[in-house]
Tab-separated table of C-alpha atoms in Angstrom:
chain	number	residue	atom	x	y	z
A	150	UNK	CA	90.282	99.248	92.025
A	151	UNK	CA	87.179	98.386	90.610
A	152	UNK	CA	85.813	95.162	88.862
A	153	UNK	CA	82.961	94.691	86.962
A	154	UNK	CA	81.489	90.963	86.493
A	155	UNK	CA	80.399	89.206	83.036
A	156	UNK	CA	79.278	86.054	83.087
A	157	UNK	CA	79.687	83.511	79.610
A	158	UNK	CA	78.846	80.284	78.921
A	159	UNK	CA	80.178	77.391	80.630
A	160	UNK	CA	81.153	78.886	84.131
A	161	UNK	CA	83.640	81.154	82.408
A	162	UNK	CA	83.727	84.516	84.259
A	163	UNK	CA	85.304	87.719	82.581
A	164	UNK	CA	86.475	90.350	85.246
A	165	UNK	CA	86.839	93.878	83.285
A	166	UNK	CA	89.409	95.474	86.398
A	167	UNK	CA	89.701	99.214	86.608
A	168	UNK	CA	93.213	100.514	88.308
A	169	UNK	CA	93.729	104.006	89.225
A	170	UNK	CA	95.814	106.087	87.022
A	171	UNK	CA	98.474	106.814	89.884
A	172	UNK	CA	98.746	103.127	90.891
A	173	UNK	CA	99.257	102.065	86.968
A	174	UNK	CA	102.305	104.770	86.699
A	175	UNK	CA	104.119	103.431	89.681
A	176	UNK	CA	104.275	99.759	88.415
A	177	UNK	CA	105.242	101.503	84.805
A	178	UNK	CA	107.939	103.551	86.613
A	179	UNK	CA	109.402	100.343	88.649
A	180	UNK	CA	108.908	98.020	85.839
A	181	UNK	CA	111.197	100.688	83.857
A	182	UNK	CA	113.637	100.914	86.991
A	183	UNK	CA	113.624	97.111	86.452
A	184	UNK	CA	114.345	96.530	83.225
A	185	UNK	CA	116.909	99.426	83.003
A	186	UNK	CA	119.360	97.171	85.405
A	187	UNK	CA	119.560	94.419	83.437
A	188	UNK	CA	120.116	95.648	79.697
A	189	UNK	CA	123.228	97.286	78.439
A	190	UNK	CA	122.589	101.024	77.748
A	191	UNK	CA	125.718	103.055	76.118
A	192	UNK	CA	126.409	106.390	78.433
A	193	UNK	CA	125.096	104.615	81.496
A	194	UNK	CA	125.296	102.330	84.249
A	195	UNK	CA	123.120	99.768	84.803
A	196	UNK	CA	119.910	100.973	86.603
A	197	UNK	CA	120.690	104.838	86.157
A	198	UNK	CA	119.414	105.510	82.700
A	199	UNK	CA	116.232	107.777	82.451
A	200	UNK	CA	113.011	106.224	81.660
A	201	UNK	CA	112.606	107.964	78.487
A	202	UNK	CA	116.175	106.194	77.400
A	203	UNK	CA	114.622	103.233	78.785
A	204	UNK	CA	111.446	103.337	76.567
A	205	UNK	CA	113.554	104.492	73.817
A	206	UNK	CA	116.007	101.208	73.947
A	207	UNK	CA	113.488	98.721	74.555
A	208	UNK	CA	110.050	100.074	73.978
A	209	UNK	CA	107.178	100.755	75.892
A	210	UNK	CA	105.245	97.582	75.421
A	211	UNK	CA	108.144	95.844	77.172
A	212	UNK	CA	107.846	97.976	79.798
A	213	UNK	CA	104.126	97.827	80.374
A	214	UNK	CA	104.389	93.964	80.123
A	215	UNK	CA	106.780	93.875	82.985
A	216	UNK	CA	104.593	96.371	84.869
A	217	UNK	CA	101.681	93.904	84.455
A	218	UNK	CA	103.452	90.787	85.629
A	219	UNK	CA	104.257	93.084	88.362
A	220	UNK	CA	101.234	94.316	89.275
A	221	UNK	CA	98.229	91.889	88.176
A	222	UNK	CA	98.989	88.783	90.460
A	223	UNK	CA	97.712	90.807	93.212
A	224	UNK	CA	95.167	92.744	91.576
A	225	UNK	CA	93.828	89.237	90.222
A	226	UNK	CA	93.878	87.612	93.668
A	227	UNK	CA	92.253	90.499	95.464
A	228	UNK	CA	89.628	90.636	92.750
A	229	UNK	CA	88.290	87.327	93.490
A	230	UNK	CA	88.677	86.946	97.079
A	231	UNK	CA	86.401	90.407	96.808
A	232	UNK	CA	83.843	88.576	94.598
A	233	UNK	CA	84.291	85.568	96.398
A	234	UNK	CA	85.118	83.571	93.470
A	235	UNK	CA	85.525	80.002	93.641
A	236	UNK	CA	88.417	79.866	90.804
A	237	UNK	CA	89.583	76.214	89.239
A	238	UNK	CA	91.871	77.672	86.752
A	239	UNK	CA	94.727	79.971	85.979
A	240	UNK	CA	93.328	83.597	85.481
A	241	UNK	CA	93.808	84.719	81.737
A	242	UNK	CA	94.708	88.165	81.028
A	243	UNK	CA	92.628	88.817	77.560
A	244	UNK	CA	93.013	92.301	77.145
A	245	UNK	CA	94.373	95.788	78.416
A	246	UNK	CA	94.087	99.429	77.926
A	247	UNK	CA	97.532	100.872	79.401
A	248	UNK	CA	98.432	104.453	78.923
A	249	UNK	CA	100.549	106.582	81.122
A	250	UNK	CA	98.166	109.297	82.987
A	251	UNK	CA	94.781	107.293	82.950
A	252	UNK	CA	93.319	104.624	84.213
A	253	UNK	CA	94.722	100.919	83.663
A	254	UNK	CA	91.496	98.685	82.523
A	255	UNK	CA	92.240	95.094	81.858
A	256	UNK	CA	89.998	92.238	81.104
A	257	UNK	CA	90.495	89.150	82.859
A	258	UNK	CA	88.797	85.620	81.863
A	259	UNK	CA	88.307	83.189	84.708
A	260	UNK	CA	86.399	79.743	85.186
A	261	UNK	CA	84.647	79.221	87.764
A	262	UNK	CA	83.344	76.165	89.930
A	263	UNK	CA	80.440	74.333	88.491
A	264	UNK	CA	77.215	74.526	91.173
A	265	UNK	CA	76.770	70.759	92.452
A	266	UNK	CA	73.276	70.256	93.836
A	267	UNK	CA	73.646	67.070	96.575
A	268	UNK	CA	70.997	64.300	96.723
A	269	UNK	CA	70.655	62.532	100.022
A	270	UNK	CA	73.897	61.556	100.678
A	271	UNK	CA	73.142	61.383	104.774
A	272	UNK	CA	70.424	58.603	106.828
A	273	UNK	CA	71.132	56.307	103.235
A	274	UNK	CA	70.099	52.516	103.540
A	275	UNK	CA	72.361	50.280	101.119
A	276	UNK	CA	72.393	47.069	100.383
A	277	UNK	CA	75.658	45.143	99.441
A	278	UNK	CA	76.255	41.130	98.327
A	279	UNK	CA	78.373	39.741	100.278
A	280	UNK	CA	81.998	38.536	98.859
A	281	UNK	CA	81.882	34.421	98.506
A	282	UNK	CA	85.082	32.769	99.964
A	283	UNK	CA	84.829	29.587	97.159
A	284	UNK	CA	85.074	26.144	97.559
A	285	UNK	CA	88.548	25.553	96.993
A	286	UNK	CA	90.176	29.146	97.788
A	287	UNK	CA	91.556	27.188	100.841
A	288	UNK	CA	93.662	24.500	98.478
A	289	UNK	CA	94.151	27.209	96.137
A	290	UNK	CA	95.783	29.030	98.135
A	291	UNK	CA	97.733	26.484	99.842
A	292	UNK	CA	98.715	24.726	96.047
A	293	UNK	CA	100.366	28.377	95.513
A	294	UNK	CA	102.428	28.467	98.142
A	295	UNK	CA	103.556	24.966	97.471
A	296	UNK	CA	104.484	26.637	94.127
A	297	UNK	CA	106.362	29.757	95.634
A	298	UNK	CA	108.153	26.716	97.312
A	299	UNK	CA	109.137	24.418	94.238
A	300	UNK	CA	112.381	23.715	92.851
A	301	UNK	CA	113.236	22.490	89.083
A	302	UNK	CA	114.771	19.767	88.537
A	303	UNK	CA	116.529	19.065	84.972
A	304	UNK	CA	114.976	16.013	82.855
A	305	UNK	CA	116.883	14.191	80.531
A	306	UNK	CA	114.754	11.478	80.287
A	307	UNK	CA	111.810	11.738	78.249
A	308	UNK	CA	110.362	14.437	76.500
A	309	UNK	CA	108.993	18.081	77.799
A	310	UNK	CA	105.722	18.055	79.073
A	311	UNK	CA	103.502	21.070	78.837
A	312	UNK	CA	103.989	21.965	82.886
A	313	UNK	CA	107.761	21.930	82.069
A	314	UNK	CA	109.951	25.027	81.661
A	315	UNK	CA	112.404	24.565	78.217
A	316	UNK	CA	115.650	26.594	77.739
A	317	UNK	CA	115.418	27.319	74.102
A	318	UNK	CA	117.082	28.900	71.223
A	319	UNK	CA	114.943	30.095	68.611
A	320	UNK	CA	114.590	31.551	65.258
A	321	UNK	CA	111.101	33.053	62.866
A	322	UNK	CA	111.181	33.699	59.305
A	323	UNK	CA	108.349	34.900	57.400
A	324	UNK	CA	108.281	34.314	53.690
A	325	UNK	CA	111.449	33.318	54.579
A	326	UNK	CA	112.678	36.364	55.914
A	327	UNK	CA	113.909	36.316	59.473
A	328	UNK	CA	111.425	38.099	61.420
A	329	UNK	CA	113.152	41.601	63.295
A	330	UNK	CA	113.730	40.540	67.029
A	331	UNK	CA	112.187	37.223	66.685
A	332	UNK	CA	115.262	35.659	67.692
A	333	UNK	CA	116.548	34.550	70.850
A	334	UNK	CA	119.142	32.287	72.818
A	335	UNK	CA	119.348	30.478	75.957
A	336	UNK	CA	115.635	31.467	76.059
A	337	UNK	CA	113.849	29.908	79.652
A	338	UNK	CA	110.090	29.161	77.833
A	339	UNK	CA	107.419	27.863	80.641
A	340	UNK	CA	105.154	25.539	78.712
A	341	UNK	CA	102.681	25.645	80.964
A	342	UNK	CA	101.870	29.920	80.970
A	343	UNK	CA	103.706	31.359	77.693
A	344	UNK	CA	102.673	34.550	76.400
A	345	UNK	CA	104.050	33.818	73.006
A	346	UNK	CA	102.404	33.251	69.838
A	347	UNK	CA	99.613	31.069	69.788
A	348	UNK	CA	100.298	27.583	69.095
A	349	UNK	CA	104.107	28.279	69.920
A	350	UNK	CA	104.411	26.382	73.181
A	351	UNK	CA	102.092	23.660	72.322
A	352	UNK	CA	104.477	22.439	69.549
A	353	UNK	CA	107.991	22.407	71.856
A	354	UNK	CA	106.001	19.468	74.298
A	355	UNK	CA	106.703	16.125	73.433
A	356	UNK	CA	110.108	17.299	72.020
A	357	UNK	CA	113.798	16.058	73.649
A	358	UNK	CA	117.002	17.908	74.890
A	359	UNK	CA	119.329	18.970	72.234
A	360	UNK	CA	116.421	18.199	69.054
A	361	UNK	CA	116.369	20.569	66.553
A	362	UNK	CA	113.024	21.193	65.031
A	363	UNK	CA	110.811	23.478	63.000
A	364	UNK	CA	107.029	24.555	64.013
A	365	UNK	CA	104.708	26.738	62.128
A	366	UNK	CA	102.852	29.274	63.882
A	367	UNK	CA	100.115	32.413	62.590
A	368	UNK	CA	100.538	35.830	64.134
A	369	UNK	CA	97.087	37.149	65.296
A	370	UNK	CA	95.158	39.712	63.769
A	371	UNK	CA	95.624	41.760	66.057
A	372	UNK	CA	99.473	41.960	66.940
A	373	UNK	CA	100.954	45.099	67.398
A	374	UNK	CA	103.585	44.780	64.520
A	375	UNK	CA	101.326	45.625	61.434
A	376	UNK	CA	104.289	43.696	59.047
A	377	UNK	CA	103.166	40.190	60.664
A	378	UNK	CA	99.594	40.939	61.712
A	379	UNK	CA	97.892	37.270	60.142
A	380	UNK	CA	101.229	36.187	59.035
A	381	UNK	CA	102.195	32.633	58.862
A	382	UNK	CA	105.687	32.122	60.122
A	383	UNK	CA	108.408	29.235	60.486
A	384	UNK	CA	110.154	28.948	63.685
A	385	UNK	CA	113.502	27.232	64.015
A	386	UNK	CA	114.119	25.646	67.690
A	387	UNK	CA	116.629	23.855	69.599
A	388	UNK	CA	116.127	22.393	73.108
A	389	UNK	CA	118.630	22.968	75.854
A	390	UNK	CA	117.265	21.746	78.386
A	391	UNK	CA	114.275	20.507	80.094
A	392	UNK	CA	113.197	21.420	83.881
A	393	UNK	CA	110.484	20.120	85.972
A	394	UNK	CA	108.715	21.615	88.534
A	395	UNK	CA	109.047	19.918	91.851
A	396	UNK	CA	106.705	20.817	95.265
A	397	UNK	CA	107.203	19.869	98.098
A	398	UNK	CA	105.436	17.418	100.183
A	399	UNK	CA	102.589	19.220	102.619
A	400	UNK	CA	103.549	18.685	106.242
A	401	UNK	CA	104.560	19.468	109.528
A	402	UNK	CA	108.165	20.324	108.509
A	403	UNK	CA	106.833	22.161	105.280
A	404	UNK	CA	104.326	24.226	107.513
A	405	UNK	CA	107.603	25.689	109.998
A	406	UNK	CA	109.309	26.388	106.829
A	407	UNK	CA	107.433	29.104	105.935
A	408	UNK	CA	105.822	30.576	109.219
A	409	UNK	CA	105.246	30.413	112.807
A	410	UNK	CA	103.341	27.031	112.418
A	411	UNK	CA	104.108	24.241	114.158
A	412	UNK	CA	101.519	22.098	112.248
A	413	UNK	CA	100.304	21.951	108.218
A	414	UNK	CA	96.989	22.479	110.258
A	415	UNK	CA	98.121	25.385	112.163
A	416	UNK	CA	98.963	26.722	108.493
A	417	UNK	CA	95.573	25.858	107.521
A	418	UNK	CA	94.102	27.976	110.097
A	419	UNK	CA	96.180	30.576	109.112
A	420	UNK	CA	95.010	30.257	105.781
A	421	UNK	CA	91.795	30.292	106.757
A	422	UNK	CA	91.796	33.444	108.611
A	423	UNK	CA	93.981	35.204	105.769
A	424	UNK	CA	90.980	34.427	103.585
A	425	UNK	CA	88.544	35.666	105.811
A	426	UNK	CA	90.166	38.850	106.243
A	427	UNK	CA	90.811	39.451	102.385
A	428	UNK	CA	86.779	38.819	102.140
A	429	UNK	CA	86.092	41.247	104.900
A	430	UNK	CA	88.420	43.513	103.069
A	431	UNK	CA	86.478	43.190	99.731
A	432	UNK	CA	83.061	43.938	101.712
A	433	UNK	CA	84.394	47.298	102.895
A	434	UNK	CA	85.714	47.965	99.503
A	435	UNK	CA	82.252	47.377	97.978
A	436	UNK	CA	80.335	48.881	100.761
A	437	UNK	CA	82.089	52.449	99.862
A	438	UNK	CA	82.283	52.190	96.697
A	439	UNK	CA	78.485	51.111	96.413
A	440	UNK	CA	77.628	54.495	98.812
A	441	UNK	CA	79.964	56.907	97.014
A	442	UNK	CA	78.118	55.367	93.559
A	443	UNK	CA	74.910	56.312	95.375
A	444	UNK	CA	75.579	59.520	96.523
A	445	UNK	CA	77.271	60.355	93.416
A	446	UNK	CA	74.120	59.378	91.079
A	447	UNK	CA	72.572	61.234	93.424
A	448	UNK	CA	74.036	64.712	92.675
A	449	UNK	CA	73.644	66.820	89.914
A	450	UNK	CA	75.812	68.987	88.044
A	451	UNK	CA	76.602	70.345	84.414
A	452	UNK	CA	80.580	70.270	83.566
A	453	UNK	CA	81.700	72.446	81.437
A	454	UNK	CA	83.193	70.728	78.141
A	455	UNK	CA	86.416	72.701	78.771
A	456	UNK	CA	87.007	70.674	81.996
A	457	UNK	CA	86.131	67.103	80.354
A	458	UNK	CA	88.907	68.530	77.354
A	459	UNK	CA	91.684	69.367	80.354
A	460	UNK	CA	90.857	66.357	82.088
A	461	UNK	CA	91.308	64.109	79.285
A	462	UNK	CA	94.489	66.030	78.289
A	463	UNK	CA	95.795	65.266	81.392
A	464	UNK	CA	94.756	61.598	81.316
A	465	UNK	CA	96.139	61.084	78.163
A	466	UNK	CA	99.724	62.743	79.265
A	467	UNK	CA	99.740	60.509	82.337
A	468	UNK	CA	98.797	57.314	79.840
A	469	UNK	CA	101.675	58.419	77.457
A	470	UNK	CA	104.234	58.690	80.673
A	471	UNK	CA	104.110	55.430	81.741
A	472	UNK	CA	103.394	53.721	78.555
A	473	UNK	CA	107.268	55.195	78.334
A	474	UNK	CA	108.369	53.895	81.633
A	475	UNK	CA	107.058	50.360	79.936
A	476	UNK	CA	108.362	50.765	76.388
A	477	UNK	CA	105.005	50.605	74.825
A	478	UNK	CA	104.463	53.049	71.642
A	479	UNK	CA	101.264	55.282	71.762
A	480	UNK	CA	100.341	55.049	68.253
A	481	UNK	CA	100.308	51.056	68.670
A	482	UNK	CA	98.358	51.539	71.847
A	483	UNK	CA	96.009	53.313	70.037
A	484	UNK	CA	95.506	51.391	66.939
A	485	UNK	CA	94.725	48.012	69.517
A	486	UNK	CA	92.318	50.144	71.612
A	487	UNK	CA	90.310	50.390	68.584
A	488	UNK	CA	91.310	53.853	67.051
A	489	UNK	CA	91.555	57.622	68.289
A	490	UNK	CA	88.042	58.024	68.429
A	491	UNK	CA	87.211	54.966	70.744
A	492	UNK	CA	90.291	56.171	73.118
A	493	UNK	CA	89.092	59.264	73.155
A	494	UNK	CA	85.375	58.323	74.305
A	495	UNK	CA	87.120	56.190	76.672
A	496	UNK	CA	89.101	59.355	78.471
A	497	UNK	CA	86.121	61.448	78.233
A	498	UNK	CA	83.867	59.354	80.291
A	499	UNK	CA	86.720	58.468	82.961
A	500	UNK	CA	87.153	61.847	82.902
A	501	UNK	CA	84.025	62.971	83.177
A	502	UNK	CA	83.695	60.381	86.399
A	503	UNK	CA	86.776	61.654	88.052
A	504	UNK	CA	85.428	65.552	87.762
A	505	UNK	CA	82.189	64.795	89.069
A	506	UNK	CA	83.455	62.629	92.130
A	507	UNK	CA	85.767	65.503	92.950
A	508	UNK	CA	83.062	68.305	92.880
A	509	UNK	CA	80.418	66.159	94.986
A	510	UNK	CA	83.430	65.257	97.024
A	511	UNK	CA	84.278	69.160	97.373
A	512	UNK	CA	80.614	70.094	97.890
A	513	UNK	CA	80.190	67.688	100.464
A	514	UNK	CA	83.567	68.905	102.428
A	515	UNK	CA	82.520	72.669	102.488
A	516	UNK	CA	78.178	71.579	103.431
A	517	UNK	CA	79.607	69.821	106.331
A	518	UNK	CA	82.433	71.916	107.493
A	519	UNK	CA	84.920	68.787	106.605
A	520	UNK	CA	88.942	70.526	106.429
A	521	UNK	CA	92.272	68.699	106.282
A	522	UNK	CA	94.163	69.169	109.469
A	523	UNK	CA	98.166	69.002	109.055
A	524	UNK	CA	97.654	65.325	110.712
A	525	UNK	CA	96.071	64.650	107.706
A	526	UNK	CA	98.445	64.834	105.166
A	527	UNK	CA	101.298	63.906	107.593
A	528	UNK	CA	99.634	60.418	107.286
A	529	UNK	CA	99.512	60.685	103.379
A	530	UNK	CA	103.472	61.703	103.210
A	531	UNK	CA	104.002	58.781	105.600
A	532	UNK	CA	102.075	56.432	103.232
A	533	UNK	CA	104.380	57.445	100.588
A	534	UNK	CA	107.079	57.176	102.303
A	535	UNK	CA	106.736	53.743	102.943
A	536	UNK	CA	105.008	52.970	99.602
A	537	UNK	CA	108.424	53.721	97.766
A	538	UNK	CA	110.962	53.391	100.733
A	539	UNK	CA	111.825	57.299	101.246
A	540	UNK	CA	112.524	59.167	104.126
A	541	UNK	CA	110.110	61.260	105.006
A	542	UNK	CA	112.069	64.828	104.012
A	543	UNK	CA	112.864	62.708	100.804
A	544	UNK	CA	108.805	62.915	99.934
A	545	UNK	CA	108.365	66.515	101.287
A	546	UNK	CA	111.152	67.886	99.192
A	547	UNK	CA	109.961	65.720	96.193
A	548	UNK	CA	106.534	66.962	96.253
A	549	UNK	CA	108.039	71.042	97.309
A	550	UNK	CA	109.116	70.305	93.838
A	551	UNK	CA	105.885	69.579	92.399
A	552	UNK	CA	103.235	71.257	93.501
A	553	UNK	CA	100.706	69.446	90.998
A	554	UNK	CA	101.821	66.045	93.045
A	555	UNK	CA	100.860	68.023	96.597
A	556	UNK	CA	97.478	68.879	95.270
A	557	UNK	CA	96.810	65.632	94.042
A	558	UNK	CA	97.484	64.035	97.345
A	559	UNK	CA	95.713	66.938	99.212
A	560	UNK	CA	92.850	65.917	97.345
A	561	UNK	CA	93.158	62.437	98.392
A	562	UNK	CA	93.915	63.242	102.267
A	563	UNK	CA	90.138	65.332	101.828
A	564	UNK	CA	88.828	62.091	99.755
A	565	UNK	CA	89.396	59.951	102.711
A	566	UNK	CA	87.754	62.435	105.164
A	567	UNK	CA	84.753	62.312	103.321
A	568	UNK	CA	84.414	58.283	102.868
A	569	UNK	CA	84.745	58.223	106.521
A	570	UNK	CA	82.238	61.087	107.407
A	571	UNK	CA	79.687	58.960	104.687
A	572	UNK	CA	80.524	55.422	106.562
A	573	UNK	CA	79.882	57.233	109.787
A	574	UNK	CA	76.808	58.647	108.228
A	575	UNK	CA	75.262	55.994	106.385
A	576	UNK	CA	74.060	52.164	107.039
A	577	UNK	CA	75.483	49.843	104.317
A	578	UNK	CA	73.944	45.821	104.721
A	579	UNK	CA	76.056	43.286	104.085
A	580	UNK	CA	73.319	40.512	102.401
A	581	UNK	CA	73.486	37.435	101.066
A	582	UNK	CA	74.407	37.286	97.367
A	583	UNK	CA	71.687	36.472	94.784
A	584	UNK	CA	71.787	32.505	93.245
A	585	UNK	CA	72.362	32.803	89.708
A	586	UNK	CA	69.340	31.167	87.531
A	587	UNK	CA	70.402	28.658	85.530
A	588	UNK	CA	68.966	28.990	82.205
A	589	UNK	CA	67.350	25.660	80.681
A	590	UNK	CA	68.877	24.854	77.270
């Protein structure tokens, strides 16, 4: 075999592959053998017909398309570990010259890796704020878990209040037209965090059990139904019922309830340390992120447009998929995300992020000799498995199924490798944040 090497534009590779004559006829003659067992041929049994009744049945470009599936996996596979080709798509068979008694010549287009040239990304100094635990993040967080606590309590005696939570039953006309699926019975509406229309909620407090009332309301500009975008609209509304929100009082016996406290200060303490942790969390967070940034910036390296166009393909695929799962239209999507052309900037430069991070990533695993061991992924499959509450053979036969999904979390497993090798690497400051200057009006 011989291959000769053409280089294009944009790390595209063409490999022009020379295979001897004799080789070429054997894969013709087995790919003819092949065929001639699976297709009814009158006079013979399957498999025993002459290759000249073969040819003659279903034609010789048939045959020399089998011969090449056959045959140019191999050939394609030895050709670049030969050239020591660093390969990041699917080989593309562009043309061939096949005839029986010379030599098989086929060209084969290839893209290759894009050279990354690495900055310092080793002996770095970094500086990184430090994450502020506020003022109140203490109450806060103890006021929510009086919430997670609470109980309602039904009111019939006074109005709703905007912290209450209304069962309602309700019904919108525009023009006087009754709006499609702008209906609804029974209908628990919390006053106090309603993602309805505008205005909506506001109008039910101050109202009593079992009144029957009308309140007008304007869809925004923006709302994904382009019938009532800026409409004005009538809403008809009963109240069922009314329900306050009850906590519970803060102590000792509140504090046992939910942990191993003995005391609401014991809980406090807890709280306390929970907080601290979560902000020593945060400072990690930021700390990699702020050296992967830096070493990133650091690097340089052209991408071919052709990756930015298969990465955003693939973005937009994965977008579409669980836009699904959520029952969200893509046309809609795209009309409130500004328009094709702004979505499409949008993928391009996350894509463009994501291809760069995984080539400095890559170049940074092969300078330093970084390789996933089988430990490695182990600890990714049992990640998943807990993350979704599979047994582990579950998530191995799952992702046996889809090799795209292995990849993608081989590529994490190496991610990881390299974050630590940087951390271990690097010296990242945690320093105080900067005061923000208050501007004198």
């Amino acid at each position: 075999m011989k291959v000769t090497l053409s280089n294009g534009k944009d790390n595209v590779l063409d490999m022009d592959i020379v295979i001897p004559a004799k080789e070429a006829a054997e894969a013709y003659n087995k790919a003819a053998v092949k065929i001639s067992q699976y297709v009814n041929i009158d006079g013979f049994r399957k498999g025993k017909a002459p290759r000249a009744i073969v040819e003659k049945h279903v034609g010789t470009e048939k045959i020399k398309m089998e011969a090449l599936e056959s045959l140019m996996p191999k050939v394609i596979s030895d050709a670049i570990q030969e050239n020591k080709l660093d390969v990041i798509t699917q080989p593309s068979i562009m043309s061939y010259d096949y005839e029986i008694g010379k030599d098989l010549t086929v060209k084969v287009r290839v893209e290759t890796r894009p050279e990354v040239t690495l900055g310092d990304y080793k002996g770095l100094n970094i500086k990184v704020e430090d994450t502020p635990i506020e003022k109140d993040a203490e109450q806060k967080s103890i006021e929510n878990l009086l919430n997670q606590h609470a109980v309602s309590e039904l009111v019939v005696d006074r109005p709703a209040k905007n912290t209450d939570t209304v069962v309602i039953d309700f019904e919108g006309y525009v023009n006087g037209e009754k709006i499609a699926g702008g209906e609804g019975k029974k209908y628990p509406l919390d006053l106090g965090h309603s993602n309805f229309i505008p205005g909506f909620a506001e109008q039910i407090a101050g109202k009593s059990v079992n009144e029957e009332f009308e309140i007008n309301v304007t869809f925004p500009e923006e709302y994904h139904d382009e019938k009532l975008k800026g409409q004005s609209a009538v809403f008809k509304i009963k109240i069922h019922e009314i329900k306050e929100k009850k906590l519970p009082e803060l102590n000792d016996e509140f504090a046992q309830k939910v942990g191993p406290f003995k005391t609401v200060e014991d809980l406090r303490e807890d709280v306390k340390k929970y907080l601290l942790a979560q902000k020593e969390k945060t400072n990690k967070q930021n700390s990699e992120n702020e050296l992967f940034k830096t070493v990133i910036d650091a690097a340089k390296v052209d991408i071919p447009e052709t990756m930015v166009k298969r990465e955003v393909d693939s973005l937009k695929a994965d977008y579409k998929q669980r836009l699904s799962y959520q029952g969200i239209d893509w046309e809609t999507l795209v009309k409130s995300q500004g328009g094709v052309d702004h979505l499409e900037k949008t993928l391009a430069e996350d894509a463009l992020f994501r291809i760069k991070n995984s080539l400095v990533i890559d170049k940074i695993a092969k300078t330093e000799n970084i390789k996933l061991e089988p430990k490695d992924l182990e600890q990714k499959f049992a990640q998943l498995a807990a993350m979704y509450g599979l047994q582990r053979q579950d998530v191995l036969k799952q992702l046996g199924q889809n090799p795209e999904m292995l990849g993608s979390i081989s590529q994490q497993a190496l991610n990881d490798k390299v974050r630590d090798f940087l951390v271990a690497n690097n010296n990242v400051e945690i320093v105080e944040p900067k005061k923000q200057k208050v501007e004198s009006k």
